[in-house]
């Protein structure tokens, strides 16, 4: 099949490369000339494990193409995916749909014959109706269907998530569109990933409900971890104790510095706004957003407390800047709020991240970016683990201990054991692991 992906970002590029790998012919279109020029040179503009090889092999097999010309990319396509960004709109927290609407107008002018227009971007309920209206208005003669097909991949494991999804959600009532979507995803459900057909509005809502639920789960365990610190409990044991119950499940029960990233913060906000507009407020998600917002600066206070109440003039080494490991994505990363709060309190920040430094430089100024965890620790008064990259799980702790001005470690991801750290002579604090190590 001929497929076009509008937007060659984390979702568009991964989905496009995976569809090409299934044997479809895919053109990725992006308005960002630098991105397309890099892709044409064989360079991948983002860090996502395995993506470079997947793109290279499909380009070589002449199944994957890149262009800035939407008209060229869309002509003759059977399915055109909208995978552009839907960030929070400045000022009110609604999803900014300007990129989606622009893409719809551009697609409308370019389609040729019956085309399925698929919204893969995360969009509020009713956006499919609006896309349909825009296309119909621009091209009253066109033959098309507008389908919702939200994406659930996780950065850092995006290829495996796309190729082995827990489910594929397709929102449409039109038989003709269902057939195209079924053919497109056939290689996947042959591998037993269920294809779930719903109405378009329901599909749009499923994506927000899923992200809001996961954000709630994280925030729940974070609050339990605060209680653990007060009463002398261990949040990892609590998480295991509740997670073994199949109705709860063990995933997304890791206490930490609060959720961030390119999806949860903006999607929870957008869901709140939609729900308020429809006079069905979702109070539980409103609370989750507010608790999570406060948590990030609270993590900075934890560092300040570990250094005896003041960080003024002290050097804090930060390990990990991206919102999670195995990505270079800095969007709404907890590190931003934590570092800013530490800088506000007078700390000097030295930071290391295996892949995120280039993106971090765009959002975090006045930071000394260094090339290794050991350089971050050298002469530091405290070392803070913010993102749990594998490279930080087996550090030479004796070496770190000997390099630091003060052996203070604040582990916001609980990757080390309090007893072992104490035995090595660290003043170690972590998240939700009782009074003894608080
Ligand atoms: N990143 C994730 O993990 C993830 C997961 C699931 C869903 N989503 C959703 O997918 C959507 C895309 O997210 P992303 O992280 O890939 O964003 P991104 O910012 O990485 O990529 C979006 C791309 O679209 C391009 N673009 C914007 N307008 C365009 C237009 N009119 N024509 C062509 N290209 C255009 C931009 O230049 C950019 O390269 C969002 O709605 C997001 O919520 C993201």
PDB file of N, CA, C and O and ligand atoms in Angstrom, residues 6-12 29-32 35 70 83-86 99 102-103 106 120-122 151-155 207 262-263 266-267 329 331, ligand 1:
ATOM      1  N   UNK A   6       2.449  12.550   7.641  1.00  0.00           N
ATOM      2  CA  UNK A   6       2.677  13.999   7.734  1.00  0.00           C
ATOM      3  C   UNK A   6       3.242  14.287   9.117  1.00  0.00           C
ATOM      4  O   UNK A   6       2.566  14.098  10.127  1.00  0.00           O
ATOM      5  N   UNK A   7       4.490  14.758   9.153  1.00  0.00           N
ATOM      6  CA  UNK A   7       5.196  14.950  10.428  1.00  0.00           C
ATOM      7  C   UNK A   7       6.169  13.794  10.605  1.00  0.00           C
ATOM      8  O   UNK A   7       5.764  12.643  10.704  1.00  0.00           O
ATOM      9  N   UNK A   8       7.463  14.130  10.595  1.00  0.00           N
ATOM     10  CA  UNK A   8       8.492  13.088  10.741  1.00  0.00           C
ATOM     11  C   UNK A   8       9.190  13.262  12.078  1.00  0.00           C
ATOM     12  O   UNK A   8      10.415  13.333  12.159  1.00  0.00           O
ATOM     13  N   UNK A   9       8.409  13.359  13.157  1.00  0.00           N
ATOM     14  CA  UNK A   9       8.967  13.456  14.506  1.00  0.00           C
ATOM     15  C   UNK A   9       9.077  12.075  15.128  1.00  0.00           C
ATOM     16  O   UNK A   9       9.199  11.068  14.413  1.00  0.00           O
ATOM     17  N   UNK A  10       9.004  11.991  16.446  1.00  0.00           N
ATOM     18  CA  UNK A  10       9.155  10.702  17.135  1.00  0.00           C
ATOM     19  C   UNK A  10       8.120   9.699  16.633  1.00  0.00           C
ATOM     20  O   UNK A  10       8.431   8.557  16.331  1.00  0.00           O
ATOM     21  N   UNK A  11       6.863  10.142  16.520  1.00  0.00           N
ATOM     22  CA  UNK A  11       5.805   9.214  16.121  1.00  0.00           C
ATOM     23  C   UNK A  11       5.800   8.986  14.610  1.00  0.00           C
ATOM     24  O   UNK A  11       5.758   7.842  14.144  1.00  0.00           O
ATOM     25  N   UNK A  12       5.861  10.071  13.839  1.00  0.00           N
ATOM     26  CA  UNK A  12       5.772   9.937  12.388  1.00  0.00           C
ATOM     27  C   UNK A  12       6.924   9.140  11.806  1.00  0.00           C
ATOM     28  O   UNK A  12       6.725   8.261  10.954  1.00  0.00           O
ATOM     29  N   UNK A  29       6.589  13.215   5.231  1.00  0.00           N
ATOM     30  CA  UNK A  29       6.607  14.626   4.855  1.00  0.00           C
ATOM     31  C   UNK A  29       6.804  15.459   6.116  1.00  0.00           C
ATOM     32  O   UNK A  29       6.147  15.206   7.128  1.00  0.00           O
ATOM     33  N   UNK A  30       7.706  16.433   6.050  1.00  0.00           N
ATOM     34  CA  UNK A  30       7.838  17.346   7.191  1.00  0.00           C
ATOM     35  C   UNK A  30       8.146  18.737   6.649  1.00  0.00           C
ATOM     36  O   UNK A  30       8.856  18.883   5.658  1.00  0.00           O
ATOM     37  N   UNK A  31       7.589  19.743   7.321  1.00  0.00           N
ATOM     38  CA  UNK A  31       7.840  21.123   6.891  1.00  0.00           C
ATOM     39  C   UNK A  31       9.223  21.603   7.337  1.00  0.00           C
ATOM     40  O   UNK A  31       9.718  22.605   6.845  1.00  0.00           O
ATOM     41  N   UNK A  32       9.836  20.879   8.274  1.00  0.00           N
ATOM     42  CA  UNK A  32      11.145  21.259   8.806  1.00  0.00           C
ATOM     43  C   UNK A  32      12.223  20.814   7.808  1.00  0.00           C
ATOM     44  O   UNK A  32      12.556  19.629   7.708  1.00  0.00           O
ATOM     45  N   UNK A  35      15.309  18.835   9.022  1.00  0.00           N
ATOM     46  CA  UNK A  35      15.030  17.444   9.394  1.00  0.00           C
ATOM     47  C   UNK A  35      15.013  16.549   8.155  1.00  0.00           C
ATOM     48  O   UNK A  35      15.612  15.474   8.118  1.00  0.00           O
ATOM     49  N   UNK A  70       4.421  18.342   0.542  1.00  0.00           N
ATOM     50  CA  UNK A  70       3.248  17.562   0.927  1.00  0.00           C
ATOM     51  C   UNK A  70       2.483  17.094  -0.307  1.00  0.00           C
ATOM     52  O   UNK A  70       2.053  15.933  -0.387  1.00  0.00           O
ATOM     53  N   UNK A  83       0.634  13.075  11.792  1.00  0.00           N
ATOM     54  CA  UNK A  83       1.429  12.762  12.990  1.00  0.00           C
ATOM     55  C   UNK A  83       2.203  14.005  13.428  1.00  0.00           C
ATOM     56  O   UNK A  83       3.359  13.923  13.833  1.00  0.00           O
ATOM     57  N   UNK A  84       1.548  15.155  13.328  1.00  0.00           N
ATOM     58  CA  UNK A  84       2.188  16.416  13.725  1.00  0.00           C
ATOM     59  C   UNK A  84       1.994  16.630  15.225  1.00  0.00           C
ATOM     60  O   UNK A  84       1.201  15.942  15.868  1.00  0.00           O
ATOM     61  N   UNK A  85       2.699  17.601  15.776  1.00  0.00           N
ATOM     62  CA  UNK A  85       2.630  17.840  17.218  1.00  0.00           C
ATOM     63  C   UNK A  85       1.296  18.461  17.639  1.00  0.00           C
ATOM     64  O   UNK A  85       0.644  19.160  16.856  1.00  0.00           O
ATOM     65  N   UNK A  86       0.897  18.164  18.878  1.00  0.00           N
ATOM     66  CA  UNK A  86      -0.297  18.793  19.474  1.00  0.00           C
ATOM     67  C   UNK A  86       0.081  19.278  20.884  1.00  0.00           C
ATOM     68  O   UNK A  86      -0.391  18.741  21.877  1.00  0.00           O
ATOM     69  N   UNK A  99      -1.428  22.856  14.071  1.00  0.00           N
ATOM     70  CA  UNK A  99      -0.648  22.037  13.121  1.00  0.00           C
ATOM     71  C   UNK A  99      -1.543  20.984  12.457  1.00  0.00           C
ATOM     72  O   UNK A  99      -1.406  20.678  11.275  1.00  0.00           O
ATOM     73  N   UNK A 102      -3.768  22.747   9.903  1.00  0.00           N
ATOM     74  CA  UNK A 102      -2.988  23.118   8.716  1.00  0.00           C
ATOM     75  C   UNK A 102      -2.723  21.884   7.853  1.00  0.00           C
ATOM     76  O   UNK A 102      -2.882  21.920   6.629  1.00  0.00           O
ATOM     77  N   UNK A 103      -2.340  20.801   8.517  1.00  0.00           N
ATOM     78  CA  UNK A 103      -2.075  19.555   7.774  1.00  0.00           C
ATOM     79  C   UNK A 103      -3.344  19.128   7.035  1.00  0.00           C
ATOM     80  O   UNK A 103      -3.287  18.726   5.863  1.00  0.00           O
ATOM     81  N   UNK A 106      -3.766  21.193   3.946  1.00  0.00           N
ATOM     82  CA  UNK A 106      -2.772  20.854   2.925  1.00  0.00           C
ATOM     83  C   UNK A 106      -3.107  19.504   2.286  1.00  0.00           C
ATOM     84  O   UNK A 106      -2.981  19.328   1.069  1.00  0.00           O
ATOM     85  N   UNK A 120      -3.191  10.326  13.728  1.00  0.00           N
ATOM     86  CA  UNK A 120      -2.374   9.570  14.686  1.00  0.00           C
ATOM     87  C   UNK A 120      -1.942  10.468  15.845  1.00  0.00           C
ATOM     88  O   UNK A 120      -1.690   9.979  16.947  1.00  0.00           O
ATOM     89  N   UNK A 121      -1.870  11.766  15.578  1.00  0.00           N
ATOM     90  CA  UNK A 121      -1.575  12.698  16.668  1.00  0.00           C
ATOM     91  C   UNK A 121      -2.620  12.516  17.760  1.00  0.00           C
ATOM     92  O   UNK A 121      -3.754  12.126  17.482  1.00  0.00           O
ATOM     93  N   UNK A 122      -2.232  12.828  19.004  1.00  0.00           N
ATOM     94  CA  UNK A 122      -3.184  12.770  20.118  1.00  0.00           C
ATOM     95  C   UNK A 122      -4.037  14.036  20.067  1.00  0.00           C
ATOM     96  O   UNK A 122      -3.506  15.143  20.215  1.00  0.00           O
ATOM     97  N   UNK A 151      -1.790   6.662  18.745  1.00  0.00           N
ATOM     98  CA  UNK A 151      -0.549   5.889  18.863  1.00  0.00           C
ATOM     99  C   UNK A 151      -0.182   5.723  20.337  1.00  0.00           C
ATOM    100  O   UNK A 151      -0.275   6.661  21.107  1.00  0.00           O
ATOM    101  N   UNK A 152       0.264   4.528  20.689  1.00  0.00           N
ATOM    102  CA  UNK A 152       0.576   4.244  22.096  1.00  0.00           C
ATOM    103  C   UNK A 152       2.061   3.950  22.322  1.00  0.00           C
ATOM    104  O   UNK A 152       2.445   3.523  23.403  1.00  0.00           O
ATOM    105  N   UNK A 153       2.899   4.130  21.302  1.00  0.00           N
ATOM    106  CA  UNK A 153       4.311   3.774  21.480  1.00  0.00           C
ATOM    107  C   UNK A 153       4.963   4.627  22.567  1.00  0.00           C
ATOM    108  O   UNK A 153       4.531   5.744  22.838  1.00  0.00           O
ATOM    109  N   UNK A 154       5.989   4.043  23.190  1.00  0.00           N
ATOM    110  CA  UNK A 154       6.764   4.772  24.197  1.00  0.00           C
ATOM    111  C   UNK A 154       8.125   5.112  23.621  1.00  0.00           C
ATOM    112  O   UNK A 154       8.779   4.228  23.043  1.00  0.00           O
ATOM    113  N   UNK A 155       8.552   6.342  23.790  1.00  0.00           N
ATOM    114  CA  UNK A 155       9.908   6.678  23.358  1.00  0.00           C
ATOM    115  C   UNK A 155      10.886   5.794  24.108  1.00  0.00           C
ATOM    116  O   UNK A 155      10.668   5.453  25.269  1.00  0.00           O
ATOM    117  N   UNK A 207      -7.247   7.365  23.932  1.00  0.00           N
ATOM    118  CA  UNK A 207      -5.847   7.782  24.093  1.00  0.00           C
ATOM    119  C   UNK A 207      -5.665   8.657  25.344  1.00  0.00           C
ATOM    120  O   UNK A 207      -4.762   8.453  26.153  1.00  0.00           O
ATOM    121  N   UNK A 262       6.864  14.209  26.707  1.00  0.00           N
ATOM    122  CA  UNK A 262       6.168  14.898  25.621  1.00  0.00           C
ATOM    123  C   UNK A 262       4.677  14.629  25.636  1.00  0.00           C
ATOM    124  O   UNK A 262       3.937  15.246  24.882  1.00  0.00           O
ATOM    125  N   UNK A 263       4.200  13.701  26.456  1.00  0.00           N
ATOM    126  CA  UNK A 263       2.778  13.328  26.381  1.00  0.00           C
ATOM    127  C   UNK A 263       1.988  13.584  27.664  1.00  0.00           C
ATOM    128  O   UNK A 263       1.015  14.320  27.644  1.00  0.00           O
ATOM    129  N   UNK A 266       0.984  17.341  28.815  1.00  0.00           N
ATOM    130  CA  UNK A 266       0.060  18.066  27.930  1.00  0.00           C
ATOM    131  C   UNK A 266      -1.258  17.309  27.770  1.00  0.00           C
ATOM    132  O   UNK A 266      -2.323  17.921  27.658  1.00  0.00           O
ATOM    133  N   UNK A 267      -1.208  15.983  27.785  1.00  0.00           N
ATOM    134  CA  UNK A 267      -2.445  15.216  27.561  1.00  0.00           C
ATOM    135  C   UNK A 267      -3.369  15.258  28.779  1.00  0.00           C
ATOM    136  O   UNK A 267      -4.591  15.332  28.631  1.00  0.00           O
ATOM    137  N   UNK A 329      14.723  13.188  24.333  1.00  0.00           N
ATOM    138  CA  UNK A 329      13.590  14.107  24.457  1.00  0.00           C
ATOM    139  C   UNK A 329      13.627  14.823  25.809  1.00  0.00           C
ATOM    140  O   UNK A 329      13.654  14.184  26.861  1.00  0.00           O
ATOM    141  N   UNK A 331      11.294  17.325  26.479  1.00  0.00           N
ATOM    142  CA  UNK A 331      10.027  18.037  26.671  1.00  0.00           C
ATOM    143  C   UNK A 331       9.460  17.766  28.073  1.00  0.00           C
ATOM    144  O   UNK A 331       9.252  16.616  28.443  1.00  0.00           O
TER     145      UNK A 331
HETATM  146  N1  LIG B   1       6.337  11.171  21.358  1.00  0.00           N
HETATM  147  C1  LIG B   1       5.601  10.176  21.821  1.00  0.00           C
HETATM  148  O1  LIG B   1       6.077   9.337  22.582  1.00  0.00           O
HETATM  149  C2  LIG B   1       4.153  10.039  21.424  1.00  0.00           C
HETATM  150  C3  LIG B   1       3.480   8.843  21.674  1.00  0.00           C
HETATM  151  C4  LIG B   1       2.141   8.723  21.293  1.00  0.00           C
HETATM  152  C5  LIG B   1       1.500   9.804  20.680  1.00  0.00           C
HETATM  153  N2  LIG B   1       2.173  10.963  20.462  1.00  0.00           N
HETATM  154  C6  LIG B   1       1.471  12.066  19.784  1.00  0.00           C
HETATM  155  O2  LIG B   1       1.895  12.097  18.425  1.00  0.00           O
HETATM  156  C7  LIG B   1       1.929  13.446  17.960  1.00  0.00           C
HETATM  157  C8  LIG B   1       3.318  13.773  17.432  1.00  0.00           C
HETATM  158  O3  LIG B   1       4.236  13.705  18.511  1.00  0.00           O
HETATM  159  P1  LIG B   1       5.815  13.700  18.283  1.00  0.00           P
HETATM  160  O4  LIG B   1       6.430  13.443  19.603  1.00  0.00           O
HETATM  161  O5  LIG B   1       6.152  12.801  17.131  1.00  0.00           O
HETATM  162  O6  LIG B   1       6.035  15.247  17.839  1.00  0.00           O
HETATM  163  P2  LIG B   1       7.326  15.894  17.169  1.00  0.00           P
HETATM  164  O7  LIG B   1       7.298  17.317  17.563  1.00  0.00           O
HETATM  165  O8  LIG B   1       8.530  15.069  17.422  1.00  0.00           O
HETATM  166  O9  LIG B   1       7.021  15.796  15.594  1.00  0.00           O
HETATM  167  C9  LIG B   1       6.060  16.535  14.915  1.00  0.00           C
HETATM  168  C10 LIG B   1       6.616  16.882  13.520  1.00  0.00           C
HETATM  169  O10 LIG B   1       5.559  17.425  12.722  1.00  0.00           O
HETATM  170  C11 LIG B   1       6.137  18.397  11.861  1.00  0.00           C
HETATM  171  N3  LIG B   1       5.043  19.242  11.331  1.00  0.00           N
HETATM  172  C12 LIG B   1       4.287  20.162  11.965  1.00  0.00           C
HETATM  173  N4  LIG B   1       3.362  20.680  11.128  1.00  0.00           N
HETATM  174  C13 LIG B   1       3.521  20.057   9.933  1.00  0.00           C
HETATM  175  C14 LIG B   1       2.847  20.134   8.678  1.00  0.00           C
HETATM  176  N5  LIG B   1       1.797  20.962   8.479  1.00  0.00           N
HETATM  177  N6  LIG B   1       3.275  19.345   7.676  1.00  0.00           N
HETATM  178  C15 LIG B   1       4.318  18.499   7.862  1.00  0.00           C
HETATM  179  N7  LIG B   1       4.985  18.378   9.024  1.00  0.00           N
HETATM  180  C16 LIG B   1       4.597  19.146  10.055  1.00  0.00           C
HETATM  181  C17 LIG B   1       7.132  19.103  12.747  1.00  0.00           C
HETATM  182  O11 LIG B   1       8.118  19.780  11.984  1.00  0.00           O
HETATM  183  C18 LIG B   1       7.725  17.921  13.550  1.00  0.00           C
HETATM  184  O12 LIG B   1       8.873  17.388  12.916  1.00  0.00           O
HETATM  185  C19 LIG B   1       1.483  14.308  19.149  1.00  0.00           C
HETATM  186  O13 LIG B   1       0.108  14.556  19.041  1.00  0.00           O
HETATM  187  C20 LIG B   1       1.782  13.432  20.339  1.00  0.00           C
HETATM  188  O14 LIG B   1       0.941  13.725  21.421  1.00  0.00           O
HETATM  189  C21 LIG B   1       3.486  11.099  20.809  1.00  0.00           C
END
